[in-house]
PDB file of C-alpha atoms and ligand atoms in Angstrom:
ATOM      1  CA  MET K 109      14.479  -4.856 -18.797  1.00 95.00           C
ATOM      2  CA  ASN K 110      13.358  -1.226 -18.873  1.00 98.00           C
ATOM      3  CA  LEU K 111      10.516  -1.054 -16.341  1.00 98.00           C
ATOM      4  CA  GLU K 112       9.473   2.387 -17.580  1.00 98.00           C
ATOM      5  CA  ASP K 113       8.206   0.742 -20.784  1.00 98.00           C
ATOM      6  CA  TYR K 114       5.556  -1.049 -18.687  1.00 98.00           C
ATOM      7  CA  ILE K 115       4.156   2.085 -17.016  1.00 98.00           C
ATOM      8  CA  ARG K 116       1.163   3.663 -18.738  1.00 98.00           C
ATOM      9  CA  ASN K 117       0.778   7.432 -18.712  1.00 97.00           C
ATOM     10  CA  VAL K 118      -2.856   8.545 -18.484  1.00 97.00           C
ATOM     11  CA  PRO K 119      -3.255  12.280 -19.151  1.00 96.00           C
ATOM     12  CA  ASP K 120      -5.831  14.295 -17.194  1.00 95.00           C
ATOM     13  CA  PHE K 121      -6.623  11.574 -14.623  1.00 95.00           C
ATOM     14  CA  PRO K 122      -8.178  11.924 -12.064  1.00 93.00           C
ATOM     15  CA  ILE K 123      -8.386  15.644 -12.908  1.00 92.00           C
ATOM     16  CA  LYS K 124      -7.248  17.851 -15.777  1.00 93.00           C
ATOM     17  CA  GLY K 125      -3.515  18.592 -15.762  1.00 90.00           C
ATOM     18  CA  ILE K 126      -2.391  15.429 -13.890  1.00 91.00           C
ATOM     19  CA  GLN K 127      -0.251  12.909 -15.773  1.00 95.00           C
ATOM     20  CA  PHE K 128      -1.284   9.737 -13.960  1.00 96.00           C
ATOM     21  CA  LYS K 129       1.380   7.001 -13.866  1.00 97.00           C
ATOM     22  CA  ASP K 130      -0.525   3.728 -14.074  1.00 98.00           C
ATOM     23  CA  VAL K 131       1.372   0.770 -12.562  1.00 98.00           C
ATOM     24  CA  THR K 132      -1.401  -1.754 -13.320  1.00 98.00           C
ATOM     25  CA  THR K 133       0.247  -2.260 -16.737  1.00 98.00           C
ATOM     26  CA  LEU K 134       3.514  -3.174 -14.975  1.00 98.00           C
ATOM     27  CA  CYS K 135       2.105  -5.555 -12.378  1.00 98.00           C
ATOM     28  CA  LYS K 136      -0.237  -7.396 -14.779  1.00 98.00           C
ATOM     29  CA  VAL K 137       2.813  -8.793 -16.654  1.00 98.00           C
ATOM     30  CA  HIS K 138       4.663 -11.500 -14.710  1.00 98.00           C
ATOM     31  CA  ALA K 139       8.133 -10.604 -16.055  1.00 98.00           C
ATOM     32  CA  SER K 140       7.979  -6.891 -15.184  1.00 98.00           C
ATOM     33  CA  PHE K 141       6.245  -7.491 -11.851  1.00 98.00           C
ATOM     34  CA  LYS K 142       8.870 -10.093 -10.885  1.00 98.00           C
ATOM     35  CA  GLU K 143      11.732  -7.839 -11.999  1.00 98.00           C
ATOM     36  CA  SER K 144      10.390  -4.920  -9.920  1.00 98.00           C
ATOM     37  CA  CYS K 145       9.956  -7.124  -6.831  1.00 98.00           C
ATOM     38  CA  ASP K 146      13.376  -8.772  -7.223  1.00 98.00           C
ATOM     39  CA  ARG K 147      15.193  -5.448  -7.548  1.00 98.00           C
ATOM     40  CA  LEU K 148      13.621  -4.114  -4.345  1.00 98.00           C
ATOM     41  CA  VAL K 149      14.219  -7.364  -2.440  1.00 98.00           C
ATOM     42  CA  ASN K 150      17.896  -7.432  -3.493  1.00 98.00           C
ATOM     43  CA  HIS K 151      18.388  -3.867  -2.278  1.00 97.00           C
ATOM     44  CA  PHE K 152      17.017  -4.586   1.209  1.00 97.00           C
ATOM     45  CA  LYS K 153      17.770  -8.277   1.748  1.00 97.00           C
ATOM     46  CA  ASP K 154      20.688  -7.877   4.191  1.00 94.00           C
ATOM     47  CA  LYS K 155      19.377  -4.876   6.105  1.00 97.00           C
ATOM     48  CA  GLY K 156      17.618  -6.627   8.981  1.00 98.00           C
ATOM     49  CA  ILE K 157      14.129  -5.435   8.002  1.00 98.00           C
ATOM     50  CA  LYS K 158      11.542  -6.717  10.512  1.00 98.00           C
ATOM     51  CA  LYS K 159       8.424  -4.973   9.162  1.00 98.00           C
ATOM     52  CA  VAL K 160       7.300  -3.695   5.767  1.00 99.00           C
ATOM     53  CA  CYS K 161       4.699  -0.904   5.918  1.00 98.00           C
ATOM     54  CA  ALA K 162       2.721   0.082   2.831  1.00 98.00           C
ATOM     55  CA  VAL K 163       0.045   2.607   1.949  1.00 97.00           C
ATOM     56  CA  GLU K 164      -3.276   1.444   0.513  1.00 96.00           C
ATOM     57  CA  ALA K 165      -4.058   0.374  -2.101  1.00 97.00           C
ATOM     58  CA  ARG K 166      -1.308   0.041  -4.729  1.00 98.00           C
ATOM     59  CA  GLY K 167       1.358  -0.096  -2.005  1.00 98.00           C
ATOM     60  CA  TYR K 168      -0.049  -3.459  -0.905  1.00 98.00           C
ATOM     61  CA  VAL K 169       0.638  -5.079  -4.290  1.00 98.00           C
ATOM     62  CA  TRP K 170       4.416  -4.935  -3.718  1.00 98.00           C
ATOM     63  CA  GLY K 171       4.395  -4.565   0.070  1.00 98.00           C
ATOM     64  CA  GLY K 172       3.176  -8.094   0.802  1.00 98.00           C
ATOM     65  CA  VAL K 173       5.679  -9.619  -1.613  1.00 98.00           C
ATOM     66  CA  LEU K 174       8.547  -7.638  -0.052  1.00 98.00           C
ATOM     67  CA  ALA K 175       7.566  -8.674   3.466  1.00 98.00           C
ATOM     68  CA  TYR K 176       7.369 -12.341   2.474  1.00 98.00           C
ATOM     69  CA  LYS K 177      10.692 -12.331   0.600  1.00 98.00           C
ATOM     70  CA  LEU K 178      12.534 -10.314   3.281  1.00 98.00           C
ATOM     71  CA  GLY K 179      11.261 -12.531   6.104  1.00 98.00           C
ATOM     72  CA  ALA K 180       9.422  -9.578   7.650  1.00 98.00           C
ATOM     73  CA  GLY K 181       5.892  -8.863   8.863  1.00 98.00           C
ATOM     74  CA  PHE K 182       3.504  -6.687   6.855  1.00 98.00           C
ATOM     75  CA  VAL K 183       1.781  -3.581   8.259  1.00 98.00           C
ATOM     76  CA  LEU K 184      -1.164  -1.810   6.640  1.00 98.00           C
ATOM     77  CA  ILE K 185      -1.331   1.993   6.516  1.00 98.00           C
ATOM     78  CA  ARG K 186      -4.910   2.968   5.714  1.00 98.00           C
ATOM     79  CA  LYS K 187      -7.285   5.846   5.124  1.00 97.00           C
ATOM     80  CA  PRO K 188      -9.248   7.012   8.215  1.00 97.00           C
ATOM     81  CA  GLY K 189     -11.824   4.756   9.833  1.00 97.00           C
ATOM     82  CA  LYS K 190     -10.766   1.509   8.136  1.00 98.00           C
ATOM     83  CA  LEU K 191      -8.555  -0.062  10.844  1.00 98.00           C
ATOM     84  CA  PRO K 192     -10.562  -1.707  13.643  1.00 98.00           C
ATOM     85  CA  ALA K 193      -8.294  -1.330  16.705  1.00 98.00           C
ATOM     86  CA  GLU K 194      -6.557   1.721  18.276  1.00 98.00           C
ATOM     87  CA  THR K 195      -4.628   3.788  15.757  1.00 98.00           C
ATOM     88  CA  PHE K 196      -2.038   6.537  15.414  1.00 98.00           C
ATOM     89  CA  SER K 197      -3.015   9.096  12.833  1.00 98.00           C
ATOM     90  CA  GLU K 198      -1.195  11.710  10.722  1.00 98.00           C
ATOM     91  CA  THR K 199      -2.714  14.536   8.700  1.00 97.00           C
ATOM     92  CA  TYR K 200      -0.714  16.134   5.894  1.00 96.00           C
ATOM     93  CA  GLU K 201      -1.111  18.891   3.327  1.00 91.00           C
ATOM     94  CA  LEU K 202      -2.187  18.237  -0.258  1.00 85.00           C
ATOM     95  CA  GLU K 203      -2.125  20.796  -3.044  1.00 72.00           C
ATOM     96  CA  TYR K 204      -5.756  21.511  -2.185  1.00 75.00           C
ATOM     97  CA  GLY K 205      -6.798  20.489   1.331  1.00 88.00           C
ATOM     98  CA  THR K 206      -5.442  17.754   3.597  1.00 95.00           C
ATOM     99  CA  ASP K 207      -5.355  13.976   3.842  1.00 96.00           C
ATOM    100  CA  THR K 208      -5.108  11.610   6.822  1.00 98.00           C
ATOM    101  CA  ILE K 209      -3.603   8.135   7.188  1.00 98.00           C
ATOM    102  CA  GLU K 210      -3.682   5.692  10.099  1.00 98.00           C
ATOM    103  CA  MET K 211      -1.763   2.705  11.469  1.00 98.00           C
ATOM    104  CA  HIS K 212      -2.519   0.371  14.385  1.00 98.00           C
ATOM    105  CA  LYS K 213      -0.729   1.454  17.572  1.00 98.00           C
ATOM    106  CA  ASP K 214       0.609  -2.064  18.194  1.00 98.00           C
ATOM    107  CA  ALA K 215       1.771  -2.697  14.591  1.00 98.00           C
ATOM    108  CA  ILE K 216       5.488  -2.256  15.315  1.00 98.00           C
ATOM    109  CA  GLU K 217       7.710  -3.284  18.255  1.00 97.00           C
ATOM    110  CA  ASP K 218      10.058  -0.720  19.810  1.00 97.00           C
ATOM    111  CA  GLY K 219      13.229  -0.290  17.749  1.00 98.00           C
ATOM    112  CA  GLU K 220      12.196  -2.560  14.881  1.00 98.00           C
ATOM    113  CA  LYS K 221      13.733  -1.777  11.493  1.00 98.00           C
ATOM    114  CA  VAL K 222      10.983  -0.864   9.055  1.00 98.00           C
ATOM    115  CA  LEU K 223      10.880  -0.608   5.268  1.00 98.00           C
ATOM    116  CA  LEU K 224       8.227   1.762   3.918  1.00 98.00           C
ATOM    117  CA  PHE K 225       6.861   1.075   0.424  1.00 98.00           C
ATOM    118  CA  ASP K 226       4.576   3.093  -1.842  1.00 98.00           C
ATOM    119  CA  ASP K 227       4.108   2.805  -5.602  1.00 98.00           C
ATOM    120  CA  LEU K 228       4.988   6.415  -6.396  1.00 98.00           C
ATOM    121  CA  LEU K 229       6.817   9.402  -4.885  1.00 97.00           C
ATOM    122  CA  ALA K 230       5.351  12.768  -5.932  1.00 95.00           C
ATOM    123  CA  THR K 231       5.484  15.588  -3.319  1.00 94.00           C
ATOM    124  CA  GLY K 232       6.594  13.196  -0.565  1.00 96.00           C
ATOM    125  CA  GLY K 233       3.679  14.153   1.721  1.00 96.00           C
ATOM    126  CA  THR K 234       2.292  10.619   1.991  1.00 97.00           C
ATOM    127  CA  ALA K 235       5.711   9.058   2.619  1.00 98.00           C
ATOM    128  CA  LYS K 236       6.666  11.671   5.230  1.00 98.00           C
ATOM    129  CA  ALA K 237       3.371  11.176   7.093  1.00 98.00           C
ATOM    130  CA  SER K 238       3.941   7.387   6.913  1.00 98.00           C
ATOM    131  CA  CYS K 239       7.441   7.792   8.421  1.00 98.00           C
ATOM    132  CA  ASN K 240       5.908   9.862  11.234  1.00 98.00           C
ATOM    133  CA  LEU K 241       3.406   7.052  11.936  1.00 98.00           C
ATOM    134  CA  ILE K 242       6.185   4.425  11.978  1.00 98.00           C
ATOM    135  CA  GLU K 243       8.289   6.531  14.355  1.00 98.00           C
ATOM    136  CA  LYS K 244       5.296   7.281  16.638  1.00 98.00           C
ATOM    137  CA  ALA K 245       4.823   3.518  16.950  1.00 98.00           C
ATOM    138  CA  GLY K 246       8.486   3.099  17.981  1.00 98.00           C
ATOM    139  CA  GLY K 247       9.883   1.837  14.659  1.00 98.00           C
ATOM    140  CA  SER K 248      13.045   2.945  12.916  1.00 98.00           C
ATOM    141  CA  VAL K 249      12.696   3.701   9.184  1.00 98.00           C
ATOM    142  CA  ALA K 250      15.540   1.728   7.584  1.00 98.00           C
ATOM    143  CA  GLY K 251      14.519   2.558   4.023  1.00 98.00           C
ATOM    144  CA  ILE K 252      11.813   3.904   1.742  1.00 98.00           C
ATOM    145  CA  ALA K 253      11.106   2.254  -1.613  1.00 98.00           C
ATOM    146  CA  PHE K 254       9.053   3.340  -4.616  1.00 98.00           C
ATOM    147  CA  VAL K 255       8.499   1.885  -8.066  1.00 98.00           C
ATOM    148  CA  ILE K 256       8.249   5.413  -9.540  1.00 98.00           C
ATOM    149  CA  GLU K 257       9.816   8.703  -8.474  1.00 98.00           C
ATOM    150  CA  LEU K 258       8.561  11.883 -10.130  1.00 97.00           C
ATOM    151  CA  THR K 259      11.559  14.208 -10.364  1.00 97.00           C
ATOM    152  CA  GLY K 260      11.779  17.940 -10.993  1.00 94.00           C
ATOM    153  CA  SER K 261       9.504  20.565  -9.535  1.00 90.00           C
ATOM    154  CA  LEU K 262       7.804  18.375  -6.885  1.00 91.00           C
ATOM    155  CA  HIS K 263      10.947  17.950  -4.703  1.00 93.00           C
ATOM    156  CA  GLY K 264       9.591  14.828  -2.977  1.00 95.00           C
ATOM    157  CA  ARG K 265      13.074  13.721  -1.916  1.00 96.00           C
ATOM    158  CA  ASP K 266      13.687  16.976  -0.033  1.00 97.00           C
ATOM    159  CA  LYS K 267      10.798  16.182   2.306  1.00 96.00           C
ATOM    160  CA  LEU K 268      12.400  12.808   3.070  1.00 98.00           C
ATOM    161  CA  GLU K 269      15.906  14.061   3.782  1.00 96.00           C
ATOM    162  CA  GLY K 270      17.950  11.732   5.975  1.00 96.00           C
ATOM    163  CA  TYR K 271      16.175   8.538   4.876  1.00 97.00           C
ATOM    164  CA  ASP K 272      17.597   5.850   2.552  1.00 96.00           C
ATOM    165  CA  ILE K 273      15.395   6.116  -0.564  1.00 97.00           C
ATOM    166  CA  ILE K 274      15.299   3.831  -3.599  1.00 98.00           C
ATOM    167  CA  SER K 275      13.107   4.239  -6.671  1.00 98.00           C
ATOM    168  CA  LEU K 276      13.191   1.904  -9.681  1.00 98.00           C
ATOM    169  CA  VAL K 277      12.067   4.390 -12.341  1.00 98.00           C
ATOM    170  CA  LYS K 278      12.628   8.154 -12.314  1.00 98.00           C
ATOM    171  CA  ILE K 279      10.248  10.177 -14.475  1.00 97.00           C
ATOM    172  CA  PRO K 280      10.674  13.948 -14.903  1.00 97.00           C
ATOM    173  CA  VAL K 281       7.562  16.037 -14.345  1.00 92.00           C
ATOM    174  CA  GLU K 282       6.849  18.537 -17.098  1.00 75.00           C
ATOM    175  CA  GLU K 283       5.967  22.031 -15.866  1.00 62.00           C
TER     176      GLU K 283
HETATM  177  P1  AMP G 181       2.688  12.394  -2.679  1.00 66.91           P
HETATM  178  O1  AMP G 181       2.170  12.324  -1.275  1.00 66.91           O
HETATM  179  O2  AMP G 181       2.464  13.730  -3.311  1.00 66.91           O
HETATM  180  O3  AMP G 181       4.140  11.949  -2.761  1.00 66.91           O
HETATM  181  O4  AMP G 181       1.807  11.407  -3.550  1.00 66.91           O
HETATM  182  C1  AMP G 181       2.019  10.063  -3.487  1.00 66.91           C
HETATM  183  C2  AMP G 181       0.731   9.267  -3.545  1.00 66.91           C
HETATM  184  O5  AMP G 181      -0.213   9.770  -4.489  1.00 66.91           O
HETATM  185  C3  AMP G 181       1.048   7.855  -3.958  1.00 66.91           C
HETATM  186  O6  AMP G 181       0.324   6.978  -3.116  1.00 66.91           O
HETATM  187  C4  AMP G 181       0.620   7.757  -5.411  1.00 66.91           C
HETATM  188  O7  AMP G 181      -0.008   6.541  -5.651  1.00 66.91           O
HETATM  189  C5  AMP G 181      -0.319   8.943  -5.636  1.00 66.91           C
HETATM  190  N1  AMP G 181       0.073   9.773  -6.810  1.00 66.91           N
HETATM  191  C6  AMP G 181       0.480  11.069  -6.766  1.00 66.91           C
HETATM  192  N2  AMP G 181       0.734  11.557  -7.993  1.00 66.91           N
HETATM  193  C7  AMP G 181       0.512  10.541  -8.855  1.00 66.91           C
HETATM  194  C8  AMP G 181       0.625  10.401 -10.281  1.00 66.91           C
HETATM  195  N3  AMP G 181       1.012  11.410 -11.077  1.00 66.91           N
HETATM  196  N4  AMP G 181       0.328   9.200 -10.820  1.00 66.91           N
HETATM  197  C9  AMP G 181      -0.071   8.169 -10.045  1.00 66.91           C
HETATM  198  N5  AMP G 181      -0.192   8.234  -8.702  1.00 66.91           N
HETATM  199  C10 AMP G 181       0.085   9.409  -8.093  1.00 66.91           C
END
């Protein structure tokens, strides 16, 4: 099955010039959703993953499934002000401005192996900030998984050097 066939490209969303990769068309079909989950589970099943962390909101669609199938706990990474207890926080650069994400301080035990999931790798800023949160909390990032990796001029992988990265579909970014 070619998972790329199930991803919808939406030009000029949310702003002009962005080619938005819509994964709702992949996860609404059982066969493609199952295939994407199974491929990620198979890659990480013998790696001793104790926690899966995912970034809201699309990250949660796969993140919970991965945690369940890998026999791991699930940890929510959220936008500021959404988590009720004490949090670690990371601020990172966007093309215009900055963004912040948070995770509960007690979400991960010292030394636990953690899998980070997000639906898409673009510049790598979100994933790098997520790795920093996991490491602040004492976790060890055993892998980073994406459904889609945008390749070419964004150089997302460079920002994540040293980590084990898997992406199911690689899509080149046009200049
Ligand atoms: P980045 O931090 O640049 O790697 O961006 C990754 C985050 O932004 C992910 O959570 C994606 O869901 C979202 N994102 C960035 N670019 C796109 C795109 N072209 N299509 C869909 N989502 C995107």
